[in-house]
Amino acid sequence: MNKFLTDKVNNLAPSATLAMAAKARELKSKGVDIIGLSLGEPDFNVPEFIKEAAVKAINDNYNSYTPVDGYSDLKNAISRKFLRDNNLNYKSSQIVVSTGAKQSIANVIEAMISPGDEVILLAPFWVSYSAMIEISGGIPIVVQSDIKSNFKVPASKIKDHISNKTRMVIINSPNNPSGSLYNEEELKKIADMLKDHPEIFILSDEIYEHINYGFKHFSFASIPEMYKRTITVNGVAKAFAMTGWRIGYLGAPEWLAKACTKLQGQSTSGANCIAQKATIAALDANIDQIKYMIDEFRERKKIIINLLSRIEGFKLNDPEGAFYIFPDISYFFGKTIDGFEIKDSTDFSLFLLEKAHVATVTGEAFGSPKNIRISYAASRENIKKAVNRIKNIF
Ligand code: GLU
C-alpha cells in the first residue's frame, strides 16, 4: 500500500504470468540455471518474410504516427484475414489495431464496463481479464470447470450465473491456460442460451486460433445472431512468434470500434508503425508457412504429457490447443516435501522453482486453485530437462 497511489492501483494484483517470468529472469541473471516454462511465448524466430517486411518499412521511412486505429492497408489485410479464416465480414471501420491483443481487450472493457457491471469469466481464464474488469470497477463472475470436463463450461452453467447486471461473457478458445478448444456445437449452445439475453455482449479472444491440434477453429461472431454483439480479438503474437512486436486487433460493431479508437487516441496514439507494416505480410501469408511451428508444438505437447504422466500426483488431460498444459496437482496439497510445505498451487509452483529450478504459473492466477500452468513453448531439450528435474524432487 502506498498512500500516494490510487486504491485502484494499490488493490491491483500484478500479472502472475509476467511476474513469474520476471522472477525467472532475475534468478537467471544471478546465475541460477532456471528453465522457464511460465510464459506463453513461442521460442521460434520471427519468419524471414515478416522480418523482411519490417526491414523494408524501416528503409521506406515509415517513422511517423500512424492513424490511431491502424494503417488502412493493415486494416484491409485484417478484413481479408477475418473473411478467409473465420468467415467474418468486418469492414475497415469495424477494425482497430492496438499494441497487442491485450490492449484490444483492455480497450473493450474500459469502453463497456462501468462500476458494478458483471462480466462472466469461464475458469480457468487468462489472468488479466479479471484485473482489467476490476480496473473498470466491474465485477468478475467466475464459473468453474475442472479437468474432468476438459476445463469447458457448458451453456447451462453459464446461464446460472447471469443476472440483470451481466454485461459481458468472455470466451477464450483455444484457452489460456488450459489449452481447451470449444467446438462449434458447444459455442452454438452458448449462443442459443444468450438469445434470451439480448443485452449481453461476448468478447471472443481468439489469439490462439492457429495453435490448434484439434478441429477447425470456429469464431463466435460467425453465428449470425451473435455477430452484432460479439467482439472478436486476435493478434500476431502467438501464431507468428511476434510477442514483442505488440500487434493485436479487434473486429466489432462500428460504434464500439470508434469508442476504442477514441480511448486509444488518448492513451497510446496507436501501435508501432514498423510492426504494423510487418503484420500485413504475416496476415497475407498462406497459413502453411507457419505450420512447422504448430507441428513442433504438437510434438512437444506429446513429450511433456508422456513424461509428466509418469510422475505420481500429476493429473493430466490432453488439450487440443494453445501451448499449455494445466495439470491438477491438488494431490500434493497438505504434504511437506524436503522441508517445503505445500498448502496450495502457489506453494507448489514456488516449490518447483526453488527445488527444481523450473518456472511455472500458479493456477490461482487463472481462477483454478488446484492446478498449475506449464508452457511447452520451449525447446524439446528444455522440456525433457525440466520434467526430469521435477521427477527428481519427489
Ligand atoms: N499471454 C501470455 C501468457 O499468458 C503472455 C503474458 C501475459 O501477457 O500475460 O503467458
XYZ file of C-alpha atoms and ligand atoms in Angstrom:
404
model
C 0.000 0.000 0.000
C 1.225 3.455 -0.873
C -0.859 6.449 0.156
C 0.169 8.375 -2.955
C -1.324 5.744 -5.216
C -4.982 5.295 -6.061
C -6.982 2.483 -4.452
C -7.339 1.094 -7.952
C -3.599 0.569 -8.292
C -2.994 -0.395 -4.671
C -5.598 -3.127 -4.989
C -4.399 -4.340 -8.379
C -2.602 -7.691 -8.421
C 0.480 -7.807 -10.660
C 0.159 -10.047 -13.718
C 1.116 -13.505 -12.408
C 2.427 -14.639 -15.796
C 4.701 -11.648 -16.190
C 5.691 -11.704 -12.502
C 6.853 -15.310 -12.750
C 8.740 -14.569 -15.958
C 10.438 -11.612 -14.242
C 11.349 -13.756 -11.253
C 12.814 -16.450 -13.505
C 14.793 -13.799 -15.417
C 16.129 -12.332 -12.179
C 17.260 -15.728 -10.891
C 18.878 -16.467 -14.255
C 20.799 -13.195 -14.128
C 22.139 -14.288 -10.728
C 23.486 -17.444 -12.335
C 20.719 -19.872 -11.321
C 20.023 -22.316 -14.141
C 16.251 -21.732 -14.420
C 14.164 -23.432 -17.087
C 11.343 -21.064 -17.917
C 8.046 -22.827 -18.606
C 5.999 -19.948 -17.284
C 5.489 -17.575 -20.175
C 3.277 -18.189 -23.176
C 5.876 -17.161 -25.673
C 6.930 -19.127 -28.762
C 10.679 -19.750 -28.789
C 10.894 -19.577 -32.607
C 12.414 -16.761 -34.601
C 10.045 -14.495 -36.479
C 9.682 -15.932 -40.013
C 12.084 -14.324 -42.509
C 9.365 -12.918 -44.780
C 7.939 -10.946 -41.855
C 11.349 -9.650 -40.823
C 11.948 -8.559 -44.427
C 8.680 -6.611 -44.440
C 9.770 -4.849 -41.231
C 13.189 -4.001 -42.661
C 11.535 -2.676 -45.815
C 9.231 -0.487 -43.704
C 12.251 0.986 -41.927
C 14.066 1.607 -45.223
C 10.913 3.118 -46.707
C 10.959 5.589 -43.827
C 7.824 4.618 -42.004
C 8.609 6.730 -38.962
C 5.558 8.807 -38.238
C 2.495 8.364 -36.097
C 0.071 6.011 -37.744
C -3.687 6.550 -37.801
C -4.864 5.803 -34.245
C -6.834 2.725 -35.342
C -4.049 1.414 -37.614
C -2.815 1.824 -41.192
C -5.626 1.348 -43.678
C -3.647 -1.274 -45.672
C -3.220 -3.272 -42.458
C -6.916 -2.968 -41.626
C -7.720 -4.213 -45.123
C -5.390 -7.190 -44.564
C -7.165 -7.898 -41.257
C -10.505 -7.699 -43.028
C -9.274 -10.267 -45.611
C -7.951 -12.493 -42.836
C -11.270 -12.421 -40.963
C -13.089 -13.441 -44.127
C -10.562 -16.105 -45.177
C -10.048 -17.805 -41.811
C -13.167 -17.006 -39.809
C -15.971 -16.469 -42.266
C -16.411 -13.000 -40.786
C -17.228 -9.801 -42.597
C -15.630 -6.866 -40.838
C -15.294 -3.613 -42.757
C -12.271 -1.457 -42.159
C -14.390 0.873 -39.996
C -15.076 -2.043 -37.620
C -11.402 -2.854 -37.063
C -8.979 -1.343 -34.553
C -5.283 -2.218 -34.377
C -3.708 -1.999 -30.922
C -0.486 -2.580 -29.026
C -1.128 -6.297 -28.569
C -4.381 -8.211 -28.179
C -4.048 -7.340 -24.507
C -4.680 -3.676 -25.294
C -7.562 -4.584 -27.611
C -9.215 -6.390 -24.682
C -8.404 -3.601 -22.223
C -9.950 -1.042 -24.595
C -13.183 -3.014 -24.910
C -13.518 -3.496 -21.165
C -12.753 0.139 -20.464
C -15.258 1.205 -23.101
C -18.093 -1.064 -21.965
C -17.796 -1.910 -18.284
C -18.995 0.560 -15.667
C -18.721 0.196 -11.883
C -20.962 -2.618 -10.659
C -21.305 -4.288 -14.072
C -20.735 -8.033 -14.063
C -18.580 -9.908 -16.545
C -18.735 -13.694 -16.697
C -15.388 -15.474 -16.865
C -15.105 -19.166 -17.584
C -12.430 -20.602 -15.306
C -9.674 -21.201 -15.942
C -9.363 -17.761 -17.526
C -6.392 -15.664 -18.535
C -5.025 -13.642 -15.602
C -5.535 -10.165 -16.990
C -9.282 -10.393 -17.722
C -10.238 -10.161 -14.058
C -7.719 -7.386 -13.389
C -8.977 -5.337 -16.338
C -12.585 -5.747 -15.204
C -11.648 -4.638 -11.693
C -9.791 -1.592 -13.018
C -13.091 -0.534 -14.587
C -14.934 -1.117 -11.303
C -16.678 -4.161 -12.765
C -17.194 -7.489 -11.012
C -15.757 -10.704 -12.450
C -18.227 -13.568 -12.017
C -16.279 -16.802 -12.218
C -17.869 -20.009 -13.498
C -15.798 -23.017 -12.522
C -14.820 -26.065 -14.552
C -12.364 -28.860 -13.911
C -10.114 -31.336 -15.615
C -12.920 -33.944 -15.850
C -14.837 -31.654 -18.207
C -11.629 -30.774 -20.079
C -11.961 -27.347 -18.475
C -15.019 -26.461 -20.515
C -18.128 -24.781 -19.181
C -21.486 -25.763 -20.684
C -24.083 -23.163 -21.651
C -26.419 -24.250 -18.828
C -23.802 -23.450 -16.206
C -23.132 -20.023 -17.721
C -26.879 -19.343 -17.651
C -26.942 -19.962 -13.880
C -24.548 -17.061 -13.383
C -26.397 -14.461 -15.436
C -28.005 -11.601 -13.528
C -29.534 -8.291 -14.528
C -26.063 -6.780 -14.080
C -24.338 -9.084 -16.570
C -22.849 -7.052 -19.406
C -20.439 -9.467 -21.000
C -19.184 -13.039 -21.248
C -15.548 -13.633 -22.180
C -14.862 -16.740 -24.237
C -11.293 -17.745 -24.977
C -10.821 -20.701 -27.295
C -8.219 -22.163 -27.618
C -7.917 -21.347 -23.962
C -5.070 -19.907 -21.977
C -4.214 -21.590 -19.553
C -5.970 -24.921 -20.187
C -5.448 -25.314 -23.952
C -9.096 -26.375 -24.312
C -10.939 -25.851 -27.541
C -14.685 -25.181 -27.703
C -16.245 -26.802 -30.756
C -18.928 -25.317 -32.993
C -21.725 -27.203 -31.275
C -20.696 -26.067 -27.795
C -20.424 -22.459 -28.947
C -23.799 -22.630 -30.687
C -25.375 -23.867 -27.466
C -23.936 -20.863 -25.652
C -25.300 -18.624 -28.417
C -28.740 -20.242 -28.130
C -28.787 -19.611 -24.417
C -27.731 -15.978 -24.946
C -30.639 -15.352 -27.324
C -32.760 -14.821 -24.202
C -30.323 -12.138 -23.030
C -30.014 -9.656 -25.892
C -28.120 -7.061 -23.838
C -25.155 -9.310 -23.080
C -22.026 -8.942 -25.224
C -19.469 -11.622 -25.946
C -15.775 -10.936 -26.097
C -14.204 -13.761 -28.075
C -10.452 -13.879 -27.520
C -9.065 -15.908 -30.438
C -5.368 -15.167 -30.053
C -4.505 -18.913 -30.047
C -6.632 -19.645 -33.126
C -3.792 -21.180 -35.140
C -2.190 -23.078 -32.259
C -4.737 -25.761 -32.737
C -4.289 -29.549 -32.975
C -7.948 -30.468 -32.855
C -10.702 -29.400 -35.204
C -11.150 -26.267 -37.280
C -11.358 -23.115 -35.215
C -14.840 -21.645 -35.015
C -15.398 -17.922 -34.441
C -18.298 -16.999 -32.176
C -19.171 -13.945 -34.283
C -19.809 -16.207 -37.288
C -23.085 -17.237 -35.627
C -25.369 -14.738 -37.428
C -27.485 -13.811 -34.379
C -24.327 -13.141 -32.347
C -22.396 -11.046 -34.866
C -23.754 -7.695 -33.715
C -22.848 -8.283 -30.097
C -19.561 -10.106 -30.408
C -16.119 -8.565 -30.288
C -13.504 -10.737 -31.993
C -9.969 -10.206 -30.708
C -6.865 -11.631 -32.328
C -3.226 -10.756 -32.954
C 0.063 -11.969 -34.394
C 1.999 -12.701 -31.183
C 1.342 -16.406 -30.807
C 0.970 -17.746 -34.356
C 3.875 -15.771 -35.837
C 6.173 -15.736 -32.783
C 5.839 -11.939 -32.632
C 5.101 -11.448 -28.930
C 7.381 -8.437 -28.512
C 6.158 -6.736 -31.686
C 2.909 -5.952 -29.867
C 0.266 -6.044 -32.553
C -3.284 -7.079 -31.758
C -6.580 -6.173 -33.351
C -10.312 -6.449 -32.981
C -13.396 -6.641 -35.146
C -16.522 -5.195 -33.540
C -19.665 -3.190 -34.195
C -18.660 0.161 -35.643
C -19.807 2.180 -32.613
C -17.520 0.141 -30.385
C -14.564 0.307 -32.781
C -14.996 4.104 -32.727
C -15.067 4.135 -28.916
C -11.897 2.017 -28.719
C -10.203 4.358 -31.195
C -11.214 7.354 -29.077
C -9.775 5.711 -25.942
C -6.582 4.698 -27.698
C -6.192 8.199 -29.113
C -5.998 9.468 -25.549
C -3.548 6.835 -24.359
C -1.123 5.219 -26.825
C -1.950 7.043 -30.088
C -1.787 3.740 -31.926
C 0.538 0.811 -32.429
C 4.128 0.754 -33.677
C 4.421 1.676 -37.373
C 7.106 -0.873 -38.374
C 5.335 -3.754 -36.630
C 2.062 -2.772 -38.332
C 3.667 -2.983 -41.779
C 5.230 -6.355 -40.935
C 1.851 -7.619 -39.757
C 0.437 -7.153 -43.255
C 2.990 -9.687 -44.531
C 2.098 -12.078 -41.688
C -1.656 -11.912 -42.244
C -1.475 -12.173 -46.021
C 0.772 -15.248 -45.873
C -0.514 -18.701 -46.553
C -1.053 -20.277 -43.163
C 1.043 -23.284 -44.309
C 4.065 -21.054 -43.805
C 3.736 -21.359 -40.030
C 2.695 -24.996 -39.960
C 6.195 -26.084 -38.902
C 5.727 -24.254 -35.594
C 2.330 -25.821 -34.907
C 3.691 -29.281 -35.792
C 6.568 -28.770 -33.407
C 4.256 -27.615 -30.589
C 2.161 -30.736 -31.135
C 5.241 -32.951 -30.711
C 6.326 -31.072 -27.606
C 2.874 -31.497 -26.117
C 3.134 -35.265 -26.618
C 6.562 -35.306 -24.992
C 5.594 -33.287 -21.930
C 2.351 -35.184 -21.308
C 4.076 -38.509 -21.713
C 6.889 -37.604 -19.311
C 4.770 -35.852 -16.682
C 2.175 -38.618 -16.590
C 4.877 -40.868 -15.116
C 5.109 -38.687 -12.009
C 2.627 -39.605 -9.298
C 0.246 -36.788 -8.407
C 0.081 -35.044 -11.787
C -3.456 -35.390 -13.134
C -3.358 -34.504 -16.825
C -5.647 -34.114 -19.797
C -4.688 -33.765 -23.452
C -5.541 -30.215 -24.581
C -6.303 -29.565 -28.229
C -4.878 -26.085 -28.493
C -2.501 -23.354 -27.274
C 0.870 -24.381 -25.812
C -0.003 -25.010 -22.208
C -0.883 -27.950 -20.057
C -2.786 -27.376 -16.870
C -2.346 -30.359 -14.560
C -4.347 -30.791 -11.393
C -1.713 -31.078 -8.680
C -4.019 -30.994 -5.644
C -2.623 -34.432 -4.689
C 0.356 -32.574 -3.196
C -1.662 -30.184 -1.020
C -1.039 -30.720 2.695
C 2.252 -32.564 2.064
C 5.669 -31.426 3.221
C 8.433 -32.415 0.835
C 12.080 -31.835 1.638
C 11.062 -29.324 4.339
C 8.800 -27.412 1.934
C 5.164 -27.210 2.983
C 2.756 -27.269 0.041
C -0.587 -25.768 1.006
C -1.820 -24.678 -2.410
C -0.886 -24.298 -6.059
C 1.117 -21.128 -5.427
C 3.285 -23.065 -2.960
C 3.583 -25.884 -5.481
C 4.730 -23.537 -8.226
C 7.264 -21.956 -5.829
C 8.385 -25.411 -4.786
C 9.132 -26.283 -8.427
C 11.002 -23.018 -8.840
C 13.068 -23.360 -5.686
C 13.850 -27.072 -5.751
C 13.793 -27.952 -9.446
C 14.552 -24.503 -10.851
C 11.585 -24.805 -13.184
C 9.308 -21.775 -13.594
C 5.544 -22.407 -13.970
C 2.479 -20.318 -13.059
C 0.091 -20.986 -10.194
C -3.449 -21.936 -11.191
C -4.794 -19.486 -8.626
C -3.973 -16.654 -11.002
C -6.336 -18.247 -13.523
C -9.153 -18.910 -11.079
C -8.321 -22.644 -10.773
C -6.556 -23.204 -7.478
C -5.964 -26.946 -7.932
C -3.766 -26.538 -10.995
C -0.564 -25.105 -12.339
C 0.125 -23.882 -15.854
C 3.127 -25.278 -17.681
C 4.036 -23.743 -21.026
C 5.628 -26.043 -23.574
C 6.642 -23.178 -25.817
C 10.202 -24.231 -25.002
C 12.756 -26.472 -26.721
C 12.334 -30.249 -26.519
C 15.633 -30.387 -24.671
C 14.472 -27.938 -22.015
C 11.121 -29.690 -21.657
C 12.837 -33.033 -21.051
C 15.354 -31.494 -18.677
C 12.605 -29.688 -16.743
C 10.441 -32.764 -16.273
C 13.463 -34.765 -15.236
C 14.303 -32.184 -12.609
C 10.702 -32.196 -11.386
C 10.769 -36.006 -11.144
C 13.907 -35.848 -9.042
C 12.491 -33.600 -6.316
C 9.825 -36.069 -5.217
N -0.357 -14.136 -22.635
C 0.928 -14.656 -22.271
C 0.829 -15.568 -21.072
O -0.252 -15.799 -20.576
C 1.901 -13.532 -22.103
C 1.981 -12.882 -20.770
C 0.808 -12.053 -20.454
O 0.636 -11.014 -21.088
O 0.065 -12.480 -19.595
O 1.843 -16.070 -20.659
